[in-house]
PDB file of C-alpha atoms in Angstrom:
ATOM      1  CA  MET A   1       0.000   0.000   0.000  1.00 42.00           C
ATOM      2  CA  VAL A   2       1.300   3.427  -0.972  1.00 44.00           C
ATOM      3  CA  SER A   3       1.932   5.677   2.029  1.00 43.00           C
ATOM      4  CA  THR A   4       0.169   9.041   1.971  1.00 48.00           C
ATOM      5  CA  ARG A   5       1.721  10.330   5.180  1.00 53.00           C
ATOM      6  CA  PRO A   6       3.892  13.015   3.477  1.00 84.00           C
ATOM      7  CA  VAL A   7       1.016  14.100   1.198  1.00 91.00           C
ATOM      8  CA  LEU A   8      -2.157  14.424   3.237  1.00 92.00           C
ATOM      9  CA  PRO A   9      -0.647  16.289   6.220  1.00 92.00           C
ATOM     10  CA  SER A  10       0.788  18.900   3.875  1.00 93.00           C
ATOM     11  CA  LEU A  11      -2.653  19.358   2.302  1.00 96.00           C
ATOM     12  CA  ARG A  12      -4.624  19.302   5.542  1.00 94.00           C
ATOM     13  CA  GLU A  13      -2.604  22.096   7.093  1.00 94.00           C
ATOM     14  CA  LYS A  14      -3.086  24.470   4.147  1.00 96.00           C
ATOM     15  CA  HIS A  15      -6.139  26.399   3.043  1.00 96.00           C
ATOM     16  CA  GLY A  16      -7.370  28.367   0.071  1.00 97.00           C
ATOM     17  CA  GLU A  17      -4.944  29.163  -2.722  1.00 97.00           C
ATOM     18  CA  LEU A  18      -1.948  27.682  -0.882  1.00 97.00           C
ATOM     19  CA  MET A  19      -3.779  24.393  -0.517  1.00 98.00           C
ATOM     20  CA  LEU A  20      -4.679  24.396  -4.206  1.00 98.00           C
ATOM     21  CA  ARG A  21      -1.041  24.945  -5.158  1.00 97.00           C
ATOM     22  CA  GLU A  22      -0.011  22.064  -2.917  1.00 96.00           C
ATOM     23  CA  PHE A  23      -2.727  19.871  -4.428  1.00 97.00           C
ATOM     24  CA  VAL A  24      -1.457  20.560  -7.947  1.00 97.00           C
ATOM     25  CA  LYS A  25       2.126  19.955  -6.839  1.00 95.00           C
ATOM     26  CA  ARG A  26       1.263  16.597  -5.276  1.00 96.00           C
ATOM     27  CA  TRP A  27      -0.656  15.527  -8.363  1.00 96.00           C
ATOM     28  CA  SER A  28       2.300  16.471 -10.571  1.00 94.00           C
ATOM     29  CA  ASN A  29       4.668  14.522  -8.313  1.00 92.00           C
ATOM     30  CA  ASN A  30       2.383  11.517  -8.489  1.00 91.00           C
ATOM     31  CA  LYS A  31       2.293  11.636 -12.281  1.00 91.00           C
ATOM     32  CA  MET A  32       6.083  11.950 -12.467  1.00 90.00           C
ATOM     33  CA  MET A  33       6.594   8.930 -10.195  1.00 85.00           C
ATOM     34  CA  VAL A  34       4.084   6.918 -12.199  1.00 81.00           C
ATOM     35  CA  ARG A  35       5.947   7.722 -15.421  1.00 79.00           C
ATOM     36  CA  LEU A  36       9.205   6.528 -13.875  1.00 81.00           C
ATOM     37  CA  LEU A  37       7.587   3.338 -12.625  1.00 74.00           C
ATOM     38  CA  SER A  38       6.016   2.752 -16.028  1.00 68.00           C
ATOM     39  CA  ILE A  39       9.464   2.946 -17.620  1.00 62.00           C
ATOM     40  CA  PHE A  40      11.010   0.693 -14.980  1.00 69.00           C
ATOM     41  CA  PHE A  41       8.214  -1.891 -15.244  1.00 65.00           C
ATOM     42  CA  HIS A  42       7.716  -1.518 -18.971  1.00 68.00           C
ATOM     43  CA  TYR A  43       7.953  -5.263 -19.598  1.00 59.00           C
ATOM     44  CA  LEU A  44       5.326  -6.032 -16.967  1.00 70.00           C
ATOM     45  CA  ASP A  45       3.010  -3.371 -18.357  1.00 67.00           C
ATOM     46  CA  GLN A  46       3.382  -4.584 -21.930  1.00 72.00           C
ATOM     47  CA  TYR A  47       3.034  -8.309 -21.368  1.00 67.00           C
ATOM     48  CA  PHE A  48       2.149  -9.542 -17.889  1.00 69.00           C
ATOM     49  CA  THR A  49      -0.573  -7.056 -16.955  1.00 70.00           C
ATOM     50  CA  VAL A  50      -2.164  -7.332 -20.393  1.00 65.00           C
ATOM     51  CA  ARG A  51      -2.409 -11.130 -20.219  1.00 71.00           C
ATOM     52  CA  THR A  52      -3.639 -11.156 -16.628  1.00 73.00           C
ATOM     53  CA  LEU A  53      -6.053  -8.201 -17.109  1.00 70.00           C
ATOM     54  CA  LEU A  54      -4.386  -6.320 -14.247  1.00 72.00           C
ATOM     55  CA  PRO A  55      -4.299  -2.487 -14.264  1.00 69.00           C
ATOM     56  CA  SER A  56      -1.221  -0.798 -15.685  1.00 71.00           C
ATOM     57  CA  CYS A  57       1.198   1.241 -13.577  1.00 73.00           C
ATOM     58  CA  LYS A  58      -0.463   4.405 -14.829  1.00 76.00           C
ATOM     59  CA  GLU A  59      -3.884   3.146 -13.825  1.00 81.00           C
ATOM     60  CA  VAL A  60      -2.635   2.051 -10.401  1.00 82.00           C
ATOM     61  CA  GLY A  61      -1.045   5.465  -9.818  1.00 82.00           C
ATOM     62  CA  LEU A  62      -4.278   7.242 -10.707  1.00 88.00           C
ATOM     63  CA  ILE A  63      -6.350   4.917  -8.503  1.00 91.00           C
ATOM     64  CA  CYS A  64      -4.011   5.438  -5.538  1.00 92.00           C
ATOM     65  CA  PHE A  65      -4.164   9.217  -5.800  1.00 94.00           C
ATOM     66  CA  ARG A  66      -7.923   9.138  -6.257  1.00 96.00           C
ATOM     67  CA  ASP A  67      -8.632   6.818  -3.347  1.00 96.00           C
ATOM     68  CA  LEU A  68      -5.995   8.020  -0.884  1.00 94.00           C
ATOM     69  CA  VAL A  69      -5.795  11.761  -1.567  1.00 96.00           C
ATOM     70  CA  TYR A  70      -8.550  13.041  -3.835  1.00 97.00           C
ATOM     71  CA  LYS A  71     -11.470  11.480  -1.963  1.00 97.00           C
ATOM     72  CA  GLU A  72     -10.464  13.187   1.268  1.00 97.00           C
ATOM     73  CA  MET A  73      -9.558  16.548  -0.272  1.00 97.00           C
ATOM     74  CA  LYS A  74     -12.158  16.952  -3.034  1.00 98.00           C
ATOM     75  CA  LYS A  75     -14.662  19.024  -1.036  1.00 98.00           C
ATOM     76  CA  LYS A  76     -11.992  21.327   0.360  1.00 98.00           C
ATOM     77  CA  VAL A  77     -10.488  21.750  -3.114  1.00 98.00           C
ATOM     78  CA  ARG A  78     -13.903  22.360  -4.697  1.00 98.00           C
ATOM     79  CA  ASP A  79     -14.861  24.998  -2.142  1.00 98.00           C
ATOM     80  CA  ALA A  80     -11.530  26.800  -2.569  1.00 98.00           C
ATOM     81  CA  VAL A  81     -11.958  26.905  -6.347  1.00 98.00           C
ATOM     82  CA  ILE A  82     -15.530  28.218  -6.122  1.00 98.00           C
ATOM     83  CA  SER A  83     -14.412  30.855  -3.625  1.00 98.00           C
ATOM     84  CA  LEU A  84     -11.780  32.104  -6.077  1.00 98.00           C
ATOM     85  CA  ILE A  85     -14.347  32.194  -8.892  1.00 98.00           C
ATOM     86  CA  ASP A  86     -16.664  34.340  -6.773  1.00 98.00           C
ATOM     87  CA  ARG A  87     -13.778  36.626  -5.880  1.00 98.00           C
ATOM     88  CA  GLU A  88     -13.028  37.068  -9.572  1.00 98.00           C
ATOM     89  CA  ARG A  89     -16.690  37.870 -10.202  1.00 98.00           C
ATOM     90  CA  GLU A  90     -16.305  40.647  -7.652  1.00 97.00           C
ATOM     91  CA  GLY A  91     -13.448  42.115  -9.670  1.00 96.00           C
ATOM     92  CA  GLU A  92     -10.456  40.588  -7.911  1.00 97.00           C
ATOM     93  CA  GLU A  93      -7.596  39.309 -10.047  1.00 97.00           C
ATOM     94  CA  ILE A  94      -6.973  35.600  -9.477  1.00 98.00           C
ATOM     95  CA  ASP A  95      -4.532  32.975 -10.752  1.00 98.00           C
ATOM     96  CA  ARG A  96      -6.484  31.486 -13.639  1.00 98.00           C
ATOM     97  CA  VAL A  97      -3.670  29.105 -14.543  1.00 98.00           C
ATOM     98  CA  LEU A  98      -3.874  27.612 -11.064  1.00 98.00           C
ATOM     99  CA  LEU A  99      -7.622  27.045 -11.411  1.00 98.00           C
ATOM    100  CA  LYS A 100      -7.079  25.462 -14.823  1.00 98.00           C
ATOM    101  CA  ASN A 101      -4.475  23.094 -13.378  1.00 98.00           C
ATOM    102  CA  VAL A 102      -6.728  22.133 -10.469  1.00 98.00           C
ATOM    103  CA  LEU A 103      -9.782  21.496 -12.621  1.00 98.00           C
ATOM    104  CA  ASP A 104      -7.719  19.490 -15.091  1.00 98.00           C
ATOM    105  CA  ILE A 105      -7.119  17.029 -12.240  1.00 98.00           C
ATOM    106  CA  PHE A 106     -10.859  16.490 -11.874  1.00 98.00           C
ATOM    107  CA  VAL A 107     -11.078  15.916 -15.633  1.00 97.00           C
ATOM    108  CA  GLU A 108      -8.096  13.548 -15.750  1.00 95.00           C
ATOM    109  CA  LEU A 109      -9.622  11.446 -13.007  1.00 95.00           C
ATOM    110  CA  GLY A 110     -12.750  11.212 -15.142  1.00 94.00           C
ATOM    111  CA  MET A 111     -15.494  13.539 -16.359  1.00 97.00           C
ATOM    112  CA  GLY A 112     -17.860  12.037 -13.819  1.00 97.00           C
ATOM    113  CA  TYR A 113     -15.674  13.424 -11.035  1.00 97.00           C
ATOM    114  CA  TYR A 114     -15.640  16.848 -12.669  1.00 98.00           C
ATOM    115  CA  ARG A 115     -19.412  16.906 -13.042  1.00 98.00           C
ATOM    116  CA  ASP A 116     -20.369  15.384  -9.680  1.00 98.00           C
ATOM    117  CA  ASP A 117     -17.639  16.731  -7.413  1.00 98.00           C
ATOM    118  CA  PHE A 118     -17.185  20.210  -8.895  1.00 98.00           C
ATOM    119  CA  GLU A 119     -19.564  21.361 -11.614  1.00 98.00           C
ATOM    120  CA  GLU A 120     -22.791  20.650  -9.742  1.00 98.00           C
ATOM    121  CA  ALA A 121     -21.724  22.738  -6.735  1.00 98.00           C
ATOM    122  CA  MET A 122     -20.270  25.457  -8.978  1.00 98.00           C
ATOM    123  CA  LEU A 123     -23.585  25.842 -10.815  1.00 98.00           C
ATOM    124  CA  LYS A 124     -25.510  26.055  -7.544  1.00 98.00           C
ATOM    125  CA  ASP A 125     -23.130  28.735  -6.287  1.00 98.00           C
ATOM    126  CA  THR A 126     -23.521  30.595  -9.590  1.00 97.00           C
ATOM    127  CA  ALA A 127     -27.302  30.619  -9.167  1.00 94.00           C
ATOM    128  CA  VAL A 128     -27.055  31.990  -5.637  1.00 95.00           C
ATOM    129  CA  TYR A 129     -24.496  34.611  -6.667  1.00 96.00           C
ATOM    130  CA  TYR A 130     -26.476  35.994  -9.600  1.00 94.00           C
ATOM    131  CA  SER A 131     -29.817  35.815  -7.820  1.00 89.00           C
ATOM    132  CA  ARG A 132     -28.377  38.044  -5.106  1.00 91.00           C
ATOM    133  CA  LYS A 133     -26.730  40.408  -7.596  1.00 92.00           C
ATOM    134  CA  ALA A 134     -29.815  40.709  -9.791  1.00 88.00           C
ATOM    135  CA  SER A 135     -31.999  41.668  -6.841  1.00 85.00           C
ATOM    136  CA  VAL A 136     -29.676  44.589  -6.111  1.00 90.00           C
ATOM    137  CA  TRP A 137     -29.310  45.607  -9.749  1.00 90.00           C
ATOM    138  CA  VAL A 138     -33.061  45.661 -10.345  1.00 84.00           C
ATOM    139  CA  SER A 139     -33.515  48.136  -7.497  1.00 84.00           C
ATOM    140  CA  ASN A 140     -30.554  50.361  -8.276  1.00 89.00           C
ATOM    141  CA  ASN A 141     -30.359  50.479 -12.080  1.00 86.00           C
ATOM    142  CA  SER A 142     -32.383  51.529 -15.062  1.00 82.00           C
ATOM    143  CA  CYS A 143     -33.605  48.888 -17.463  1.00 81.00           C
ATOM    144  CA  ARG A 144     -30.838  49.770 -19.910  1.00 82.00           C
ATOM    145  CA  ASP A 145     -28.114  49.564 -17.264  1.00 89.00           C
ATOM    146  CA  TYR A 146     -29.509  46.287 -15.984  1.00 88.00           C
ATOM    147  CA  MET A 147     -29.414  44.856 -19.503  1.00 87.00           C
ATOM    148  CA  LEU A 148     -25.827  46.000 -19.953  1.00 92.00           C
ATOM    149  CA  LYS A 149     -24.815  44.358 -16.688  1.00 93.00           C
ATOM    150  CA  ALA A 150     -26.539  41.113 -17.702  1.00 91.00           C
ATOM    151  CA  GLU A 151     -24.824  41.086 -21.076  1.00 93.00           C
ATOM    152  CA  GLU A 152     -21.441  41.769 -19.478  1.00 96.00           C
ATOM    153  CA  CYS A 153     -21.945  38.929 -16.985  1.00 96.00           C
ATOM    154  CA  LEU A 154     -22.676  36.464 -19.769  1.00 96.00           C
ATOM    155  CA  LYS A 155     -19.514  37.543 -21.603  1.00 97.00           C
ATOM    156  CA  ARG A 156     -17.400  37.140 -18.482  1.00 97.00           C
ATOM    157  CA  GLU A 157     -18.791  33.692 -17.684  1.00 98.00           C
ATOM    158  CA  LYS A 158     -18.058  32.572 -21.238  1.00 97.00           C
ATOM    159  CA  ASP A 159     -14.536  33.921 -20.784  1.00 98.00           C
ATOM    160  CA  ARG A 160     -14.135  31.844 -17.612  1.00 98.00           C
ATOM    161  CA  VAL A 161     -15.002  28.714 -19.551  1.00 98.00           C
ATOM    162  CA  SER A 162     -12.371  29.512 -22.151  1.00 97.00           C
ATOM    163  CA  HIS A 163      -9.694  30.030 -19.482  1.00 98.00           C
ATOM    164  CA  TYR A 164     -10.216  27.368 -16.837  1.00 98.00           C
ATOM    165  CA  LEU A 165     -13.595  25.627 -16.803  1.00 98.00           C
ATOM    166  CA  HIS A 166     -14.174  22.570 -18.977  1.00 98.00           C
ATOM    167  CA  ALA A 167     -15.864  23.330 -22.302  1.00 98.00           C
ATOM    168  CA  SER A 168     -18.789  21.078 -21.364  1.00 98.00           C
ATOM    169  CA  SER A 169     -19.739  23.559 -18.630  1.00 98.00           C
ATOM    170  CA  GLU A 170     -20.387  26.466 -20.977  1.00 98.00           C
ATOM    171  CA  THR A 171     -23.994  25.772 -21.955  1.00 97.00           C
ATOM    172  CA  LYS A 172     -25.072  24.877 -18.412  1.00 97.00           C
ATOM    173  CA  LEU A 173     -23.289  27.861 -16.902  1.00 98.00           C
ATOM    174  CA  LEU A 174     -24.735  30.404 -19.328  1.00 96.00           C
ATOM    175  CA  GLN A 175     -28.206  28.922 -18.940  1.00 95.00           C
ATOM    176  CA  LYS A 176     -27.898  29.269 -15.177  1.00 95.00           C
ATOM    177  CA  VAL A 177     -26.837  32.910 -15.441  1.00 94.00           C
ATOM    178  CA  ARG A 178     -29.629  33.739 -17.896  1.00 91.00           C
ATOM    179  CA  HIS A 179     -32.188  32.030 -15.703  1.00 88.00           C
ATOM    180  CA  GLU A 180     -31.209  33.937 -12.585  1.00 88.00           C
ATOM    181  CA  LEU A 181     -30.998  37.313 -14.296  1.00 86.00           C
ATOM    182  CA  LEU A 182     -34.215  36.871 -16.243  1.00 78.00           C
ATOM    183  CA  SER A 183     -36.209  35.266 -13.454  1.00 70.00           C
ATOM    184  CA  VAL A 184     -35.574  38.335 -11.322  1.00 54.00           C
ATOM    185  CA  SER A 185     -36.066  40.771 -14.190  1.00 53.00           C
ATOM    186  CA  SER A 186     -39.370  39.178 -15.140  1.00 55.00           C
ATOM    187  CA  VAL A 187     -40.702  39.742 -11.624  1.00 56.00           C
ATOM    188  CA  HIS A 188     -39.626  43.389 -11.780  1.00 50.00           C
ATOM    189  CA  ALA A 189     -40.174  43.855 -15.525  1.00 55.00           C
ATOM    190  CA  THR A 190     -42.885  46.498 -15.053  1.00 56.00           C
ATOM    191  CA  LYS A 191     -40.674  48.606 -12.815  1.00 59.00           C
ATOM    192  CA  LEU A 192     -37.719  48.367 -15.171  1.00 64.00           C
ATOM    193  CA  LEU A 193     -39.753  49.124 -18.278  1.00 64.00           C
ATOM    194  CA  GLU A 194     -41.345  52.125 -16.547  1.00 64.00           C
ATOM    195  CA  LYS A 195     -37.862  53.475 -15.857  1.00 62.00           C
ATOM    196  CA  MET A 196     -36.953  52.945 -19.497  1.00 63.00           C
ATOM    197  CA  HIS A 197     -40.052  54.733 -20.817  1.00 61.00           C
ATOM    198  CA  LEU A 198     -39.483  57.697 -18.547  1.00 55.00           C
ATOM    199  CA  GLY A 199     -35.933  58.289 -19.649  1.00 51.00           C
ATOM    200  CA  SER A 200     -35.490  57.155 -23.236  1.00 47.00           C
ATOM    201  CA  HIS A 201     -36.164  58.255 -26.752  1.00 40.00           C
ATOM    202  CA  PRO A 202     -39.285  56.469 -28.168  1.00 45.00           C
ATOM    203  CA  LEU A 203     -37.289  54.506 -30.747  1.00 34.00           C
ATOM    204  CA  LEU A 204     -34.718  53.485 -28.158  1.00 35.00           C
ATOM    205  CA  ARG A 205     -37.525  52.417 -25.800  1.00 43.00           C
ATOM    206  CA  ASP A 206     -39.007  50.049 -28.350  1.00 44.00           C
ATOM    207  CA  GLU A 207     -35.659  48.502 -29.255  1.00 42.00           C
ATOM    208  CA  LYS A 208     -34.530  48.066 -25.664  1.00 46.00           C
ATOM    209  CA  ALA A 209     -37.837  46.560 -24.585  1.00 45.00           C
ATOM    210  CA  GLU A 210     -37.447  43.909 -27.280  1.00 48.00           C
ATOM    211  CA  ASP A 211     -33.815  43.309 -26.334  1.00 48.00           C
ATOM    212  CA  PHE A 212     -34.748  43.001 -22.679  1.00 47.00           C
ATOM    213  CA  MET A 213     -37.132  40.142 -23.395  1.00 47.00           C
ATOM    214  CA  ASP A 214     -34.564  38.368 -25.609  1.00 54.00           C
ATOM    215  CA  ILE A 215     -31.491  38.386 -23.348  1.00 53.00           C
TER     216      ILE A 215
END
């Protein structure tokens, strides 16, 4: 059995971004050791394990990391990633490369791990975040300004997918953002449209009203 004593204590004692960096480092170390073992046991991998239907060195290395490290740390890692995403949504500059490296680990372990252990919670957090933001924006902005904010949010979420989220998240993420922004705007549509009619040129009013319903 592979010892995890040097790995887990170093992860348990760290939090946030430092923990994520350590997580990526330990995964990289694991992959490097597995490559060396695969070279050393090349004959076994090519002949013995194939005939006996045993997992290869690479598969064993992945299983060990998954079962001994990932399963304990996945929630802590997930929460740290989501926290950084929310901080970026608030305008803070974050290390996108780090998030990409972390989320690639979820993907390499299998898309099921990415979807179940990260994406599901990320989408729920996204809904909460934009529901809260939209409630404030509806009260404090004109219809036009609200629309501009909604459009900008959709662009930024699409940009996040291109930089560190898996491509399969794009449709679900944008649908979640649209739902939260539009569900709130539909409740307050009368108020927003009244603001628009009071302060806009007639032609602009008609165009913006149509745009508002089609976001």
